[in-house]
Short mmCIF file of C-alpha atoms in Angstrom, two decimals:
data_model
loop_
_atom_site.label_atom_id
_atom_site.label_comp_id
_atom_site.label_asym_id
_atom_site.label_seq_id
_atom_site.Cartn_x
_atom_site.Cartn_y
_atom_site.Cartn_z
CA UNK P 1 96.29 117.95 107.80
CA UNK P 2 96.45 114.27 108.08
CA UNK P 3 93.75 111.53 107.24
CA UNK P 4 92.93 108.62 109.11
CA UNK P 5 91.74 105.25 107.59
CA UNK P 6 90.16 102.46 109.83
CA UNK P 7 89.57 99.25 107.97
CA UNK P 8 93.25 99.88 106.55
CA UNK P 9 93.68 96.09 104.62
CA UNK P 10 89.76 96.26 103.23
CA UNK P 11 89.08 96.62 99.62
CA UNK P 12 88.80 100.22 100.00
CA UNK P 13 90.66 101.40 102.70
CA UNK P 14 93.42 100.48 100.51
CA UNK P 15 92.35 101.97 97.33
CA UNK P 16 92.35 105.49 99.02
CA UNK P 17 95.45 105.18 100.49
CA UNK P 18 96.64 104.70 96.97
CA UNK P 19 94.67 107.79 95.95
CA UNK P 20 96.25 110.06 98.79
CA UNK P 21 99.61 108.84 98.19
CA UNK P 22 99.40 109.92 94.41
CA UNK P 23 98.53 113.33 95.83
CA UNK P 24 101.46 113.53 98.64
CA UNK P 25 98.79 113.67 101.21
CA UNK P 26 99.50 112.79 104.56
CA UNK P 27 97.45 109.60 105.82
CA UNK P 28 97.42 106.54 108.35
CA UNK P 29 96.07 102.95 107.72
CA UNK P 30 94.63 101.06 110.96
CA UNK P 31 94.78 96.92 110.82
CA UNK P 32 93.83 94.85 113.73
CA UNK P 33 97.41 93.72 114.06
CA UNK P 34 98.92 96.97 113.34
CA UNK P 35 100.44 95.39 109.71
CA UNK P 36 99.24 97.25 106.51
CA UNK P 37 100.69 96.63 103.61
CA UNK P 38 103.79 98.59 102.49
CA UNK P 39 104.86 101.40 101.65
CA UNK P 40 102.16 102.86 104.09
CA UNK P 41 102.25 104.07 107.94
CA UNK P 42 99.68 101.78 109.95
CA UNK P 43 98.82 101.09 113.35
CA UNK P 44 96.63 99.02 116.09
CA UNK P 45 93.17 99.23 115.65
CA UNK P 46 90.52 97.31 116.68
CA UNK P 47 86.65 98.37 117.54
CA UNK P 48 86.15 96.25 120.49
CA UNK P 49 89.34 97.37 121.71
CA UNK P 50 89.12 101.17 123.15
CA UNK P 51 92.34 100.80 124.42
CA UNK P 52 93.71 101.00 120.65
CA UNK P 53 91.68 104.30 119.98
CA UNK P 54 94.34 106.29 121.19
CA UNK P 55 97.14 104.99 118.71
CA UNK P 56 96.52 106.97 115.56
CA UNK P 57 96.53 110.38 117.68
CA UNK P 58 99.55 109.29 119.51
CA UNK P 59 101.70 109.22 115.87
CA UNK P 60 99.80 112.23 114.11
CA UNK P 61 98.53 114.97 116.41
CA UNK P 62 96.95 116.92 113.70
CA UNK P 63 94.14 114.29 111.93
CA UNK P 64 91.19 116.60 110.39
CA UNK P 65 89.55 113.68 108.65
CA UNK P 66 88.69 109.82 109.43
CA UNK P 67 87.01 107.45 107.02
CA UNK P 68 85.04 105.10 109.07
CA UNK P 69 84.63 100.92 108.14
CA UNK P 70 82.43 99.75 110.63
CA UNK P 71 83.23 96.45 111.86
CA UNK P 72 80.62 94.55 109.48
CA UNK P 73 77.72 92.61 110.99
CA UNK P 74 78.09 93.95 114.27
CA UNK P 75 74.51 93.67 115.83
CA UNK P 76 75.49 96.85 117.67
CA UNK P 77 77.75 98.90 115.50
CA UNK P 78 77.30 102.21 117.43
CA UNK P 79 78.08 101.01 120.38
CA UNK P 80 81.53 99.93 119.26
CA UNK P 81 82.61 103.36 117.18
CA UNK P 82 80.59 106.28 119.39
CA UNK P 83 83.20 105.97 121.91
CA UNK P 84 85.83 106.77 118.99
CA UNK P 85 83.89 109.08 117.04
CA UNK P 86 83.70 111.62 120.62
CA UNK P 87 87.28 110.79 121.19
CA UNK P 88 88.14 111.95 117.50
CA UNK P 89 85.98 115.04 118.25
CA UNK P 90 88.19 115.73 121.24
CA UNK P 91 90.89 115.41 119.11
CA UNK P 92 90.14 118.00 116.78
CA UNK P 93 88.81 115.84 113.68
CA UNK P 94 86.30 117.80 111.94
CA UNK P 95 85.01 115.42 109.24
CA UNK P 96 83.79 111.78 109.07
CA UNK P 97 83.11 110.16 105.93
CA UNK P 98 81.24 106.49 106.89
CA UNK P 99 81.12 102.95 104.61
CA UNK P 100 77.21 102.15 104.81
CA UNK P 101 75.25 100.33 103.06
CA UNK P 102 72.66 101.11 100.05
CA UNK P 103 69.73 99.95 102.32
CA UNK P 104 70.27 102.00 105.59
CA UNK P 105 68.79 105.10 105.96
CA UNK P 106 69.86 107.15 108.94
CA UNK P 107 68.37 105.56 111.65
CA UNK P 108 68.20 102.06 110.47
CA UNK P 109 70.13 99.20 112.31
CA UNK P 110 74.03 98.86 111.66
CA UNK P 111 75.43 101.65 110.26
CA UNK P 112 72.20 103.61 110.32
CA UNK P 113 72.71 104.51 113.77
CA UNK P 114 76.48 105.36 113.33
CA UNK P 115 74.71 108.08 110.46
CA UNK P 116 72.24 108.99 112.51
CA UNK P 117 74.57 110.03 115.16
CA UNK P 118 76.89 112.00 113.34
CA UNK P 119 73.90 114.23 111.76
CA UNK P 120 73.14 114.91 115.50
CA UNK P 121 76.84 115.95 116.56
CA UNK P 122 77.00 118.41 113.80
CA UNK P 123 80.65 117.91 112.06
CA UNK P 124 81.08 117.56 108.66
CA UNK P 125 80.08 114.18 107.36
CA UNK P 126 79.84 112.01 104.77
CA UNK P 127 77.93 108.65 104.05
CA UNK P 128 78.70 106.70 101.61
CA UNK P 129 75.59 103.59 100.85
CA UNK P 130 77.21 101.17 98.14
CA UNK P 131 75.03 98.57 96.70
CA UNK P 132 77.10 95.32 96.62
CA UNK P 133 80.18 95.31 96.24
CA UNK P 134 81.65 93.70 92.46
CA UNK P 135 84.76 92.18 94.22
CA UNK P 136 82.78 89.91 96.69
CA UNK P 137 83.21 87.24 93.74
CA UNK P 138 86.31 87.29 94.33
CA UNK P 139 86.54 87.13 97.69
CA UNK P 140 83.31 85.74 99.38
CA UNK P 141 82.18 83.38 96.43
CA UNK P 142 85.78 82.47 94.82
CA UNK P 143 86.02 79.16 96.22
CA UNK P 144 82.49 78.21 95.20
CA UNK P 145 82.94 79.84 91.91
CA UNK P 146 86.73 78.20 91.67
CA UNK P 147 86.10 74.67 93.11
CA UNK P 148 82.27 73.81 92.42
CA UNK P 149 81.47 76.20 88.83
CA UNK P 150 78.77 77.87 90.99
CA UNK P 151 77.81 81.53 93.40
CA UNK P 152 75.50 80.28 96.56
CA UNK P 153 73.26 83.00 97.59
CA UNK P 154 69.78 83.69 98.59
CA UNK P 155 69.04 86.46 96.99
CA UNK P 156 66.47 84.51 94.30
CA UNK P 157 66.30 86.06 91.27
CA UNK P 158 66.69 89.98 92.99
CA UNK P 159 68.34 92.37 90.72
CA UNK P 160 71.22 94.70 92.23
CA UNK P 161 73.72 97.53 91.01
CA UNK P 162 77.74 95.62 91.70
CA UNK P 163 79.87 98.69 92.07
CA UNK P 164 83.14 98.42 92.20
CA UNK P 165 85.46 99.01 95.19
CA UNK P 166 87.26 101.21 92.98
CA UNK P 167 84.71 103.51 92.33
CA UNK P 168 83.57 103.70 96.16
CA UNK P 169 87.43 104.77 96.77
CA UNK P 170 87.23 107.81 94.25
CA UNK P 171 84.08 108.61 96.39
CA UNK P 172 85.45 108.61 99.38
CA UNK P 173 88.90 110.54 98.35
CA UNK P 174 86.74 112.88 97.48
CA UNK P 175 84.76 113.43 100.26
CA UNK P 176 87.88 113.12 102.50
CA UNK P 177 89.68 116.11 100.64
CA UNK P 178 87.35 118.47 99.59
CA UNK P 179 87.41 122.36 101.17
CA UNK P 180 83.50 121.88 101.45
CA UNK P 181 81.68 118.72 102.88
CA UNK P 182 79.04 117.23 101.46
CA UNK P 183 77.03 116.71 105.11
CA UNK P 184 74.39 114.53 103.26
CA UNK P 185 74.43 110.81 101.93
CA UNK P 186 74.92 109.49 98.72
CA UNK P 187 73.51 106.26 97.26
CA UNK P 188 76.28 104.82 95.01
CA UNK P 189 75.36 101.47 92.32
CA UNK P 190 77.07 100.13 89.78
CA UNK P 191 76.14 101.04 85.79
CA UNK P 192 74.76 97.82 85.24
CA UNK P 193 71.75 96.15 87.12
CA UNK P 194 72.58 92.48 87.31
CA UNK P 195 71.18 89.52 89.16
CA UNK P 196 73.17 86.60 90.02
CA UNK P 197 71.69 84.46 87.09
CA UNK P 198 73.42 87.32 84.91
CA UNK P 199 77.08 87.39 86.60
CA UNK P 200 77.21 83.54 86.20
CA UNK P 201 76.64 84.09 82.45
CA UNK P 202 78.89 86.60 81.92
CA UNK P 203 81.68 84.61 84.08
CA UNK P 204 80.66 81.37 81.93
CA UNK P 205 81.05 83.80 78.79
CA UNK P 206 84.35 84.88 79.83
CA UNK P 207 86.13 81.86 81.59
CA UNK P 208 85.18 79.70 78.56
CA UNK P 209 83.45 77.32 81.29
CA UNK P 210 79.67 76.58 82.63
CA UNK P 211 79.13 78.81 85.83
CA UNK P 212 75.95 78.32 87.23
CA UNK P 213 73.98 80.27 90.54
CA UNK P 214 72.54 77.86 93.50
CA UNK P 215 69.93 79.16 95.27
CA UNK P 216 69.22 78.35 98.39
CA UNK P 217 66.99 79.51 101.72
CA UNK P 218 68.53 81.68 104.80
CA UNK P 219 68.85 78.67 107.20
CA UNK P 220 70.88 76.82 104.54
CA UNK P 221 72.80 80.52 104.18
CA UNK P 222 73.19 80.68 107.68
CA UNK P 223 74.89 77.77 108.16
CA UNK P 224 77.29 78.45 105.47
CA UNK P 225 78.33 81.21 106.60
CA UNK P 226 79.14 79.71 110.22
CA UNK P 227 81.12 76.96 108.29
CA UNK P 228 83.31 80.44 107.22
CA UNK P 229 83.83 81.92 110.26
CA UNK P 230 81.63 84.28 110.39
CA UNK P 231 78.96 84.37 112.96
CA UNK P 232 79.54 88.01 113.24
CA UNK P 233 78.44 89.22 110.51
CA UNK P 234 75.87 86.32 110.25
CA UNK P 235 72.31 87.98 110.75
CA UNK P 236 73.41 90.93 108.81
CA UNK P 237 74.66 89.21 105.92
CA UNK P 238 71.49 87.10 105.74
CA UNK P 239 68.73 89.94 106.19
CA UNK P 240 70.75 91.74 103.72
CA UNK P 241 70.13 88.90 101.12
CA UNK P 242 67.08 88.72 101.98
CA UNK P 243 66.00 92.17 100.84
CA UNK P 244 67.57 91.51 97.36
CA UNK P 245 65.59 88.43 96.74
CA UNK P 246 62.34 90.69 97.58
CA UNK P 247 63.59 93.34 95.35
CA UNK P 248 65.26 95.87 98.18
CA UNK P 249 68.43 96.71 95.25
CA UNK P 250 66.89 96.83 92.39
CA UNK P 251 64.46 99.50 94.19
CA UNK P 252 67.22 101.63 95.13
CA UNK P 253 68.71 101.39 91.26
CA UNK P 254 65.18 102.45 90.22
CA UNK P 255 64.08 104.77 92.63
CA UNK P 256 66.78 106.10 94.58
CA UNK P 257 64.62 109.17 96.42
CA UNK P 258 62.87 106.52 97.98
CA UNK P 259 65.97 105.61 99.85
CA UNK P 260 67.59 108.95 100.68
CA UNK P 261 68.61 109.55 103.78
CA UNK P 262 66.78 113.03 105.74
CA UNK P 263 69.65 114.77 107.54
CA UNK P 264 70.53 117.94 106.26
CA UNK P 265 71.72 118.31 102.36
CA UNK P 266 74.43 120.45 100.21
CA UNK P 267 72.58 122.51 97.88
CA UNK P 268 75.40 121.80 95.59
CA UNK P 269 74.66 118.24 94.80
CA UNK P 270 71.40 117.41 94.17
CA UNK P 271 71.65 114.18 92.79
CA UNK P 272 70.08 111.45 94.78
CA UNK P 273 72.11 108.49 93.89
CA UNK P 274 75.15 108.60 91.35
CA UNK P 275 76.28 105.28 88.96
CA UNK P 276 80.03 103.85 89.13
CA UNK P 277 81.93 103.73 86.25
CA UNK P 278 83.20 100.60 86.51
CA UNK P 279 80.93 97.44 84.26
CA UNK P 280 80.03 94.21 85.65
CA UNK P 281 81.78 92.84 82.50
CA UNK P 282 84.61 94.78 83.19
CA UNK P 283 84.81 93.07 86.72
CA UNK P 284 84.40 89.86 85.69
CA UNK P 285 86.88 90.02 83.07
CA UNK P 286 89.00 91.59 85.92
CA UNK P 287 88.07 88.62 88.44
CA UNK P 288 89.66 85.94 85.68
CA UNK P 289 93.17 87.31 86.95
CA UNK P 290 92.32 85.93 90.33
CA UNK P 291 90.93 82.42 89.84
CA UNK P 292 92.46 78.86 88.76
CA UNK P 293 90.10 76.89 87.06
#
């Protein structure tokens, strides 16, 4: 049995690889370009590309499992990964373990659909729905945090549940490898519920240094995230931070059930919505390895 990883160079894509290759499982990595980092196998991926679907099959003939990383932001994610999911089916892959998000229930725009369609096809699935993720400081907001002492976002004073990329990996090994699948979703927040106010103080606490949290509208979000390249994953990103400044995370941290996705359930694991183990503090202390103040 071999795995297959789209999203091969994302924050967790990466981490499972990792995972696998401590357990001598067999795996591929997918990258845009074909490049993943090394020692691993990759190859030529891209959604919008079907002509690239074909590559993983055409190196490993016998791939049971994919984890799916839908291209984020897409304002019509199904329509670029239904044509790979069927070909996958065709293949022989029985199990699909998707990256959602916290918010989306099956159904729901983005990745709800993608969920909502493999509940209909009947294979073994798994969705994942992460609250934010812990290492977008150091990715998305390091150069405001590195440069200007301060995290941009329009998320107000909403309250969510980091989790670590780390702890979304562990998830998704598991739900990759296991004899029996899960065929449910599973709501996954950090330990801590933080708002941004509360991440600058612990950074300020920890980097010795005054770091501070702008807030500002979605227009003035929008265009910030055109001047980074990514009109994309524009609209998403800003309804998205929307919800947490009206409370949408800090819900979900509360009151999980409310959130659960309705397709079909193992009786084996009841638990609506399970906590990371990985702190904020423990990120941010983490984080200090990456920045240059």
């Amino acid at each position: 049995m071999s795995i297959l990883l789209t999203g091969g160079t994302g924050k967790t894509s990466i981490r499972i690889a990792r995972l696998l290759q401590n357990t001598n499982m067999r795996f591929i990595l997918t990258s845009r370009q074909g490049i993943v980092p090394e020692p691993f196998t990759g190859v030529k991926f891209d959604w919008y590309d079907p002509a690239t679907f074909e590559n993983p099959f055409a190196i490993e003939s016998n791939i049971e499992s994919v984890y799916l990383v839908p291209p984020l932001g897409s304002p019509d994610v199904i329509k670029a990964l239904k044509p790979f999911i069927d070909l996958a089916v065709e293949k022989g892959v029985k199990r699909f373990v998707l990256l959602s998000i916290s918010t989306l229930d099956a159904g729901s725009p983005y990745m709800g659909k993608v969920h909502e369609y493999l509940i209909s096809l009947g294979v073994d699935y798994f969705v994942i729905r992460p609250s934010w993720f812990f290492e977008n400081f150091i990715t998305l907001h390091l150069e405001s945090i590195r440069d200007r002492h301060t995290i941009v976002t329009a998320s107000g004073d909403g309250k969510i549940g980091f989790i670590s990329a780390d702890d979304i990996a562990d998830l998704a090994f598991d739900a990759l490898t296991r004899a029996e699948s899960y065929n449910t979703d599973k709501i996954i927040v950090g330990p801590e519920l933080l708002s941004y106010d509360d991440v600058a103080k612990t950074l300020s606490d920890v980097l010795g240094i005054n770091i501070n949290h702008t807030r500002i509208g979605a227009d003035e979000l929008k265009r910030m995230y055109l001047g980074f390249g990514l009109d994309e994953r524009l609209d998403m990103l800003v309804d998205l931070e929307k919800s947490n400044a009206s409370g949408a995370e800090e819900m979900i941290f509360a009151h999980p059930k409310r959130f659960l996705g309705k397709g079909p359930s193992s009786p084996s694991w009841r638990q609506t919505r399970m906590l990371g183990k990985r702190s904020g503090t423990r990120n941010c202390i983490y984080a200090t390895n990456c920045w240059i103040l």
